[in-house]
Amino acid sequence: MPRKPRTPAVRTKLELVQVKIGDKNIGNRTLSKLNQLRTREDLCDVKIKVDSEVYHAHRCILTVNSDYFRAMFGVEMTESRTNEVVLTGTVESDAVRDVLNYLYTGNLLINAENVQSLFLLSDMWQMAEVINFCTDFMEKQLDVTNCLGVYCLAEKFQQKQLSEKAARLVKQQFTLICREEEFLTVPPEIVERILSWGDIYLGAEASEDEVVRVVWRWTEHDQEHRKQYLKSLLSLVRFSGVSKETLDWFRGLSVIQEDKELQELISTRLSFPYEARRRPGYIYVIGGYLQSRTGPTCPRLKTVERYSTEIREWDPVAPLPETPSHLYALNTRGRIYCIAVMIDMESTMAQEKEAHGKCYHFDIVKEVWEDATHCVEENAMQVLVKCFKDGGAITHCQTSDCIYCVTADSCVCIKITDFHGEPEFRISGQWRSVEDYREFHHQGHSAVVLGGKVYMLGGADMETRASVPKPDQVFPSSALHRWELDKGDRWEKMASMREPRSVCAVTVLNGCIYAIGGFNAHRLTSVEKYDPVMESWTTVASLNKPRTHCCAVTLDGKIYVMGGKSYSFNQGGARKVLSSVEVYDPVCDTWSYIEQMNQARCWYGTVVL
């Protein structure tokens, strides 16, 4: 029978095409299925025992995620031939449960209660990702209540970045941190290391008294077991910088009187020349105005930059959350706070504009601004806002930690106290201002604290200004008034400045008040200093550039003046806002230019840390 002819195969275009399939979710689905198997204890080939808990898992999952298990299961170890791993020591069962869940789901909840146990376990299991999660979390949570514990942990496990950030906070907040309960639990070797640092911040007076008190507080907590460390700790105290009162108190303690060796150590250390602990200095310049017009709604800045005297550079740091019309920055116990006043842009009349104030804290570890308005009592904030609106002056005394708001009407003291690691701004006193200033609505004056006394200088009488044919003409004052804090409501007129000046910069150096620049029919380069002992003013070297609406700070025995309003030329010209910076050396009596700011600005806030 003849064969049927074969039907030729039909080649379609589909045979000539390749398709590559990619499923991005297959990994998640696989892990999800494996986790279901683990939950049902199906096909699991290893058990992890910790305390009384047993957790089932798959060797392959542990091996690909942990160098610890890779080494354990990959070589001829006992555990490589058994299906059970027993964990002892400081390992917590909850941490094992959480990390195993992370390996199968990718989800891990980290909080203040479990971060240390997770860190210890991930270090043991050599899981770099989880270690990084934990250190990132601890960095973000660093504060005065926990930084010593974090520092100890980071040092023990060689986490350099975390250790450096914690150490930076310990150095900057030393006086506050050593009052925390955590300090009493720190091991002796860490206390010794901290006291050996030459750049811990000891407050405005940089007194070694604080170090003596810290040593005794730590020792007294467990005197029986800790007095053996007194010799090594006291050898790190710079006794020649300790006050007589503190020294007499410390020497009078029974533990010192009963130990001749400690007495000799103190006597020997007293003979050493005093070398104060010094931190690298930083100048922060905050906000301000872009143009010479400085009305409350004119172009303003919220940018912040920082100058390092060590490397002589200006670097930008985190900007303020808002753009204030007025601000004042201060350093309270090694922490930067900024009082910012925002003006309501919708208001029409300048004097009637609504204003509200906020307080921000700059976290030096995270380098971010945090809202701290809750630290300022409502009536204290109202006083600060009114002072700004009335053209008054604000000054802060680091020694007493008091803010003084001086207007034509009153002088108000706002005391800053520590409350559970945070400051509280509360009004502690209010007095009448200078009689003449109340009569003439004085504005544009400057204020400073020196030797327990508030000084108010310069400014302009607004009533006189308004009574002349040309109301735009300014009549600055050369007056200096002093208010003695311990004598209550009493302003005393002192020797007048050699030159009237309004909106001048003012600072204190070597026990003298410096009045810098300002306005007197034109912007000034002149500088003069007031000696409270001689009760007289002396002219010193002039600025290289006329400046008003600028600030001056003192750091390492020199005066720094930044930015401000000036002219295009030294002898006049168009108004101009400066970015240049000048530094005054009192030894040479000279002003010199240094590195200029990244941004020209005037009427800003500034603080030294």
Coordinates of C-alpha atoms in Angstrom, one line a residue, residues 168-596:
R168 CA 31.9 64.2 71.3
L169 CA 28.7 64.5 73.3
V170 CA 30.4 63.4 76.5
K171 CA 33.1 66.1 76.0
Q172 CA 30.5 68.8 75.2
Q173 CA 28.0 67.9 77.9
F174 CA 30.4 66.7 80.6
T175 CA 29.0 68.7 83.5
L176 CA 25.4 67.5 82.7
I177 CA 26.3 63.9 81.9
C178 CA 28.2 63.4 85.1
R179 CA 25.0 64.2 87.1
E180 CA 23.1 61.4 85.4
E181 CA 22.6 58.1 87.2
E182 CA 24.3 56.3 84.3
F183 CA 27.6 57.9 85.2
L184 CA 27.6 56.1 88.5
T185 CA 27.7 52.7 86.7
V186 CA 30.6 53.5 84.4
P187 CA 33.7 51.3 85.0
P188 CA 36.9 52.9 86.4
E189 CA 38.9 52.6 83.1
I190 CA 36.3 54.7 81.3
V191 CA 36.2 57.3 84.0
E192 CA 40.0 57.5 83.8
R193 CA 39.9 57.9 80.0
I194 CA 37.3 60.7 80.2
L195 CA 39.3 62.6 82.8
S196 CA 42.5 62.3 80.6
W197 CA 40.8 64.2 77.8
G198 CA 42.1 67.7 77.5
D199 CA 39.1 69.1 75.7
I200 CA 36.1 68.3 77.9
Y201 CA 33.8 71.3 78.4
L202 CA 33.8 72.5 82.0
G203 CA 31.4 75.4 81.6
A204 CA 31.8 79.2 81.1
E205 CA 34.4 79.4 83.8
A206 CA 36.3 76.3 82.7
S207 CA 36.8 75.5 86.3
E208 CA 38.6 72.3 87.3
D209 CA 36.4 72.2 90.4
E210 CA 33.8 70.3 88.4
V211 CA 36.4 67.5 87.8
V212 CA 37.1 67.1 91.5
R213 CA 33.3 66.9 92.3
V214 CA 32.9 64.3 89.5
V215 CA 35.7 62.1 90.9
W216 CA 34.2 62.2 94.4
R217 CA 30.6 61.5 93.2
W218 CA 31.7 58.4 91.3
T219 CA 33.9 57.2 94.2
E220 CA 31.3 57.9 96.9
H221 CA 28.7 55.8 95.1
D222 CA 30.6 52.6 96.1
Q223 CA 33.4 54.0 98.3
E224 CA 34.4 50.6 99.7
H225 CA 35.3 49.2 96.3
R226 CA 36.2 52.4 94.4
K227 CA 38.5 54.2 96.8
Q228 CA 41.3 52.0 95.4
Y229 CA 41.0 54.0 92.1
L230 CA 41.3 57.4 93.7
K231 CA 45.1 57.7 93.2
S232 CA 44.9 57.1 89.4
L233 CA 41.8 59.4 89.1
L234 CA 43.3 62.3 91.1
S235 CA 46.5 62.1 89.1
L236 CA 44.4 63.3 86.2
V237 CA 42.9 66.3 88.0
R238 CA 44.6 69.7 87.3
F239 CA 44.6 70.8 90.9
S240 CA 46.3 74.1 90.2
G241 CA 43.0 75.1 88.5
V242 CA 40.9 74.2 91.5
S243 CA 39.4 76.9 93.7
K244 CA 40.5 77.2 97.4
E245 CA 37.0 76.5 98.6
T246 CA 36.7 73.3 96.6
L247 CA 40.3 72.3 97.6
D248 CA 39.6 72.8 101.3
W249 CA 36.4 70.8 101.1
F250 CA 38.0 67.9 99.3
R251 CA 41.1 67.8 101.5
G252 CA 38.7 67.7 104.5
L253 CA 37.1 64.4 103.4
S254 CA 38.0 61.5 105.7
V255 CA 39.1 59.3 102.9
I256 CA 41.8 61.9 102.0
Q257 CA 42.8 62.8 105.5
E258 CA 43.4 59.1 106.3
D259 CA 45.6 58.5 103.2
K260 CA 49.1 60.2 103.3
E261 CA 49.8 59.1 99.7
L262 CA 46.7 60.9 98.4
Q263 CA 47.6 64.0 100.4
E264 CA 51.1 64.0 98.8
L265 CA 49.7 63.5 95.4
I266 CA 47.4 66.5 95.7
S267 CA 50.3 68.7 97.0
T268 CA 52.5 67.6 94.1
R269 CA 49.8 68.3 91.5
L270 CA 49.2 71.7 93.0
S271 CA 52.8 72.6 92.1
F272 CA 52.2 71.9 88.4
P273 CA 51.5 75.0 86.2
Y274 CA 47.8 75.2 85.3
E275 CA 46.9 74.3 81.8
A276 CA 43.2 74.7 81.2
R277 CA 41.3 72.1 79.3
R278 CA 40.6 73.6 75.8
R279 CA 38.1 72.5 73.2
P280 CA 38.5 73.4 69.6
G281 CA 36.5 76.6 69.1
Y282 CA 33.6 77.0 66.7
I283 CA 31.7 80.2 65.8
Y284 CA 28.2 79.6 64.6
V285 CA 26.5 82.3 62.5
I286 CA 22.7 81.8 62.2
G287 CA 20.1 83.3 59.9
G288 CA 20.1 87.1 59.3
Y289 CA 19.2 89.4 56.4
L290 CA 20.4 89.3 52.8
Q291 CA 20.1 93.0 52.1
S292 CA 20.7 96.3 53.9
R293 CA 17.0 96.7 54.3
T294 CA 16.1 94.9 57.5
G295 CA 12.4 95.3 57.9
P296 CA 10.7 92.3 59.4
T297 CA 9.5 91.0 56.0
C298 CA 12.6 91.9 53.9
P299 CA 14.6 89.0 52.4
R300 CA 16.0 86.8 55.2
L301 CA 18.1 83.7 55.7
K302 CA 17.7 80.5 57.6
T303 CA 21.1 79.2 56.6
V304 CA 23.7 78.5 59.2
E305 CA 27.5 78.3 58.9
R306 CA 30.2 77.4 61.3
Y307 CA 33.8 78.6 61.5
S308 CA 36.6 76.3 63.0
T309 CA 39.5 78.2 64.4
E310 CA 41.5 75.0 64.2
I311 CA 41.2 74.5 60.4
R312 CA 40.3 78.1 59.6
E313 CA 37.3 77.2 57.4
W314 CA 33.6 78.1 57.2
D315 CA 31.3 75.1 56.7
P316 CA 27.5 75.0 56.2
V317 CA 25.5 73.2 58.8
A318 CA 21.8 72.3 59.0
P319 CA 19.6 75.4 58.3
L320 CA 16.9 76.6 60.7
P321 CA 13.5 75.0 60.1
E322 CA 12.0 78.5 59.6
T323 CA 13.1 81.9 58.4
P324 CA 12.9 84.2 61.4
S325 CA 12.7 88.0 61.4
H326 CA 14.7 88.3 64.6
L327 CA 16.8 85.8 66.5
Y328 CA 19.1 85.4 69.4
A329 CA 21.5 82.4 69.9
L330 CA 23.1 81.4 73.1
N331 CA 25.3 78.7 74.6
T332 CA 23.9 77.2 77.8
R333 CA 26.1 74.6 79.4
G334 CA 27.6 73.6 76.1
R335 CA 24.3 73.4 74.2
I336 CA 23.2 75.8 71.4
Y337 CA 19.7 77.3 71.7
C338 CA 18.2 79.8 69.3
I339 CA 15.2 82.1 70.1
A340 CA 13.5 82.9 66.8
V341 CA 10.7 85.4 66.2
M342 CA 8.5 85.1 63.2
I343 CA 6.5 88.1 62.0
D344 CA 3.0 87.7 60.5
M345 CA 3.4 88.6 56.8
E346 CA -0.3 89.4 56.5
S347 CA -0.3 92.3 58.9
T348 CA -0.3 95.8 57.5
M349 CA 1.2 98.2 60.0
A350 CA 4.7 97.4 61.1
Q351 CA 4.1 98.1 64.8
E352 CA 0.9 96.1 64.8
K353 CA 2.3 93.0 63.1
E354 CA 1.6 89.8 65.0
A355 CA 4.6 87.9 66.0
H356 CA 5.3 84.5 67.6
G357 CA 8.4 83.0 69.0
K358 CA 10.0 79.6 68.9
C359 CA 13.0 78.0 70.5
Y360 CA 15.3 75.6 68.6
H361 CA 18.1 73.4 69.9
F362 CA 21.0 72.4 67.7
D363 CA 22.0 68.8 68.3
I364 CA 25.8 68.7 67.8
V365 CA 25.9 64.9 67.3
K366 CA 23.1 64.6 64.7
E367 CA 23.7 68.2 63.4
V368 CA 20.0 69.0 63.2
W369 CA 17.8 71.7 64.7
E370 CA 15.1 70.4 67.0
D371 CA 12.0 72.3 68.2
A372 CA 12.6 73.2 71.9
T373 CA 9.8 75.7 72.3
H374 CA 8.4 73.6 75.2
C375 CA 11.5 74.6 77.2
V376 CA 10.5 78.2 77.3
E377 CA 7.6 79.3 79.5
E378 CA 4.9 81.2 77.7
N379 CA 5.4 84.5 79.6
A380 CA 9.2 84.2 79.1
M381 CA 8.6 83.8 75.3
Q382 CA 6.3 86.8 75.3
V383 CA 9.0 88.9 77.0
L384 CA 11.6 87.8 74.4
V385 CA 9.2 88.6 71.5
K386 CA 8.3 92.0 72.9
C387 CA 12.0 92.8 73.3
F388 CA 12.7 92.1 69.7
K389 CA 9.7 94.1 68.5
D390 CA 10.5 97.1 70.7
G391 CA 14.1 97.3 69.4
G392 CA 15.6 96.2 72.7
A393 CA 18.8 94.3 73.5
I394 CA 19.2 90.7 74.7
T395 CA 22.3 89.4 76.4
H396 CA 23.2 86.1 78.1
C397 CA 25.4 85.5 81.1
Q398 CA 27.0 82.1 80.9
T399 CA 28.2 82.2 84.5
S400 CA 24.7 82.6 86.0
D401 CA 22.9 81.1 83.0
C402 CA 20.5 84.1 82.8
I403 CA 19.1 86.0 79.8
Y404 CA 18.5 89.7 80.2
C405 CA 16.0 91.5 78.0
V406 CA 16.6 95.3 78.1
T407 CA 14.1 97.6 76.5
A408 CA 13.2 101.3 77.0
D409 CA 10.5 100.2 79.6
S410 CA 12.1 97.3 81.6
C411 CA 14.8 94.9 82.2
V412 CA 13.7 91.3 82.6
C413 CA 15.8 88.4 83.8
I414 CA 15.0 84.9 82.4
K415 CA 16.8 82.2 84.4
I416 CA 17.8 78.9 82.6
T417 CA 17.7 75.9 84.9
D418 CA 18.3 72.2 84.1
F419 CA 15.3 69.9 84.3
H420 CA 15.9 66.2 83.5
G421 CA 18.6 67.0 81.0
E422 CA 16.6 69.8 79.3
P423 CA 16.8 73.6 80.1
E424 CA 13.8 75.5 81.4
F425 CA 13.5 79.2 80.6
R426 CA 11.6 81.0 83.4
I427 CA 11.3 84.7 84.4
S428 CA 13.1 85.2 87.7
G429 CA 12.9 89.0 88.0
Q430 CA 11.8 92.2 86.4
W431 CA 13.0 95.8 86.9
R432 CA 12.3 99.2 85.5
S433 CA 14.6 100.5 82.8
V434 CA 16.6 103.8 82.8
E435 CA 14.4 106.8 83.4
D436 CA 15.6 108.7 80.4
Y437 CA 15.1 105.8 78.1
R438 CA 11.5 105.3 79.1
E439 CA 10.9 109.0 78.3
F440 CA 12.5 108.9 74.9
H441 CA 11.6 105.3 73.7
H442 CA 15.2 104.3 73.4
Q443 CA 16.1 101.7 70.7
G444 CA 19.1 100.2 69.0
H445 CA 21.1 99.9 72.2
S446 CA 23.4 97.1 73.1
A447 CA 23.7 95.1 76.4
V448 CA 26.4 92.9 77.9
V449 CA 27.0 91.3 81.3
L450 CA 30.4 91.7 83.1
G451 CA 31.3 91.0 86.7
G452 CA 27.7 90.4 87.8
K453 CA 26.5 93.7 86.3
V454 CA 24.4 94.4 83.3
Y455 CA 25.7 97.2 81.0
M456 CA 23.5 99.0 78.5
L457 CA 25.2 101.3 76.0
G458 CA 24.5 103.4 72.9
G459 CA 21.3 103.3 71.0
A460 CA 19.1 106.2 69.7
D461 CA 16.3 108.3 71.3
M462 CA 13.2 107.8 69.1
E463 CA 11.2 110.7 70.6
T464 CA 14.0 113.2 69.8
R465 CA 14.2 111.6 66.3
A466 CA 10.5 112.0 65.7
S467 CA 10.5 115.7 66.8
V468 CA 12.9 117.0 64.2
P469 CA 12.0 118.2 60.6
K470 CA 13.8 115.2 59.2
P471 CA 12.4 112.2 61.1
D472 CA 14.7 109.8 59.2
Q473 CA 17.7 111.4 60.9
V474 CA 19.1 109.3 63.7
F475 CA 20.4 110.7 67.0
P476 CA 22.6 108.1 68.6
S477 CA 23.6 108.1 72.2
S478 CA 27.0 107.7 73.8
A479 CA 25.5 106.9 77.2
L480 CA 26.6 103.9 79.3
H481 CA 24.4 102.6 82.2
R482 CA 25.1 99.9 84.7
W483 CA 22.7 97.8 86.7
E484 CA 24.1 95.9 89.7
L485 CA 22.2 92.7 89.9
D486 CA 22.5 92.5 93.7
K487 CA 21.1 96.0 94.3
G488 CA 17.8 95.6 92.6
D489 CA 16.0 98.3 90.7
R490 CA 18.9 100.7 90.3
W491 CA 20.6 101.9 87.1
E492 CA 23.7 103.9 87.5
K493 CA 25.0 106.2 84.8
M494 CA 28.7 105.6 84.0
A495 CA 31.3 107.3 81.8
S496 CA 30.0 108.0 78.3
M497 CA 31.6 106.5 75.2
R498 CA 33.9 108.7 73.3
E499 CA 31.6 108.5 70.3
P500 CA 27.8 108.1 70.1
R501 CA 26.8 104.9 68.4
S502 CA 23.7 102.9 67.7
V503 CA 23.3 99.2 66.7
C504 CA 26.9 98.5 67.5
A505 CA 28.5 95.2 68.3
V506 CA 29.5 94.6 71.9
T507 CA 31.6 91.9 73.6
V508 CA 33.8 91.3 76.6
L509 CA 37.5 90.5 76.5
N510 CA 40.0 90.5 79.4
G511 CA 37.6 92.1 81.8
C512 CA 36.8 95.1 79.4
I513 CA 33.8 95.9 77.3
Y514 CA 34.4 96.6 73.6
A515 CA 31.9 98.7 71.6
I516 CA 32.6 98.0 67.9
G517 CA 31.3 99.9 64.9
G518 CA 27.7 101.1 64.8
F519 CA 26.0 104.1 63.4
N520 CA 26.4 107.8 64.0
A521 CA 25.3 109.8 61.0
H522 CA 27.3 107.2 59.0
R523 CA 28.6 103.7 59.6
L524 CA 31.6 103.5 61.9
T525 CA 35.0 101.8 61.9
S526 CA 35.9 103.1 65.3
V527 CA 36.2 100.7 68.3
E528 CA 36.6 101.6 72.0
K529 CA 36.9 99.6 75.2
Y530 CA 35.6 100.3 78.7
D531 CA 37.6 99.4 81.8
P532 CA 35.2 98.9 84.7
V533 CA 38.1 99.3 87.2
M534 CA 39.3 102.6 85.8
E535 CA 35.7 103.6 84.8
S536 CA 36.9 105.0 81.5
W537 CA 36.8 104.5 77.8
T538 CA 39.9 104.1 75.6
T539 CA 40.0 104.1 71.8
V540 CA 41.6 101.1 70.2
A541 CA 42.5 100.1 66.6
S542 CA 39.7 100.7 64.1
L543 CA 38.0 98.1 61.9
N544 CA 39.1 97.8 58.3
K545 CA 35.5 98.2 57.2
P546 CA 32.6 100.3 58.6
R547 CA 30.0 97.9 60.1
T548 CA 26.6 98.1 61.7
H549 CA 24.0 95.4 62.5
C550 CA 26.8 92.9 63.1
C551 CA 27.8 90.7 66.0
A552 CA 31.0 90.2 67.9
V553 CA 32.2 87.2 69.8
T554 CA 35.3 86.4 72.0
L555 CA 37.2 83.2 71.4
D556 CA 40.7 82.2 72.5
G557 CA 41.6 85.7 73.6
K558 CA 40.6 87.4 70.4
I559 CA 37.5 89.2 69.1
Y560 CA 35.7 88.1 65.9
V561 CA 33.3 90.4 64.0
M562 CA 31.3 88.9 61.1
G563 CA 29.3 90.5 58.2
G564 CA 27.0 93.4 58.9
K565 CA 25.9 96.5 56.9
S566 CA 28.6 98.7 55.3
Y567 CA 29.3 100.7 52.2
S568 CA 30.7 99.7 48.8
F569 CA 33.8 101.8 49.6
N570 CA 35.4 102.6 52.9
Q571 CA 34.5 106.3 52.6
G572 CA 30.9 105.7 51.5
G573 CA 29.0 104.6 48.4
A574 CA 26.0 102.3 48.1
R575 CA 24.9 100.3 51.1
K576 CA 26.2 96.8 51.1
V577 CA 25.9 93.7 53.2
L578 CA 29.3 92.0 54.0
S579 CA 30.5 88.5 54.1
S580 CA 34.0 89.5 55.4
V581 CA 35.2 88.7 58.9
E582 CA 37.7 90.6 61.0
V583 CA 39.6 89.4 64.1
Y584 CA 41.1 91.7 66.8
D585 CA 44.3 90.8 68.5
P586 CA 44.6 92.8 71.8
V587 CA 48.3 92.2 72.1
C588 CA 49.1 93.8 68.7
D589 CA 46.0 96.1 68.8
T590 CA 45.2 95.2 65.2
W591 CA 42.2 94.1 63.2
S592 CA 42.9 91.5 60.4
Y593 CA 40.8 89.9 57.8
I594 CA 40.4 86.1 58.0
E595 CA 38.4 83.7 55.9
Q596 CA 35.1 85.2 54.8

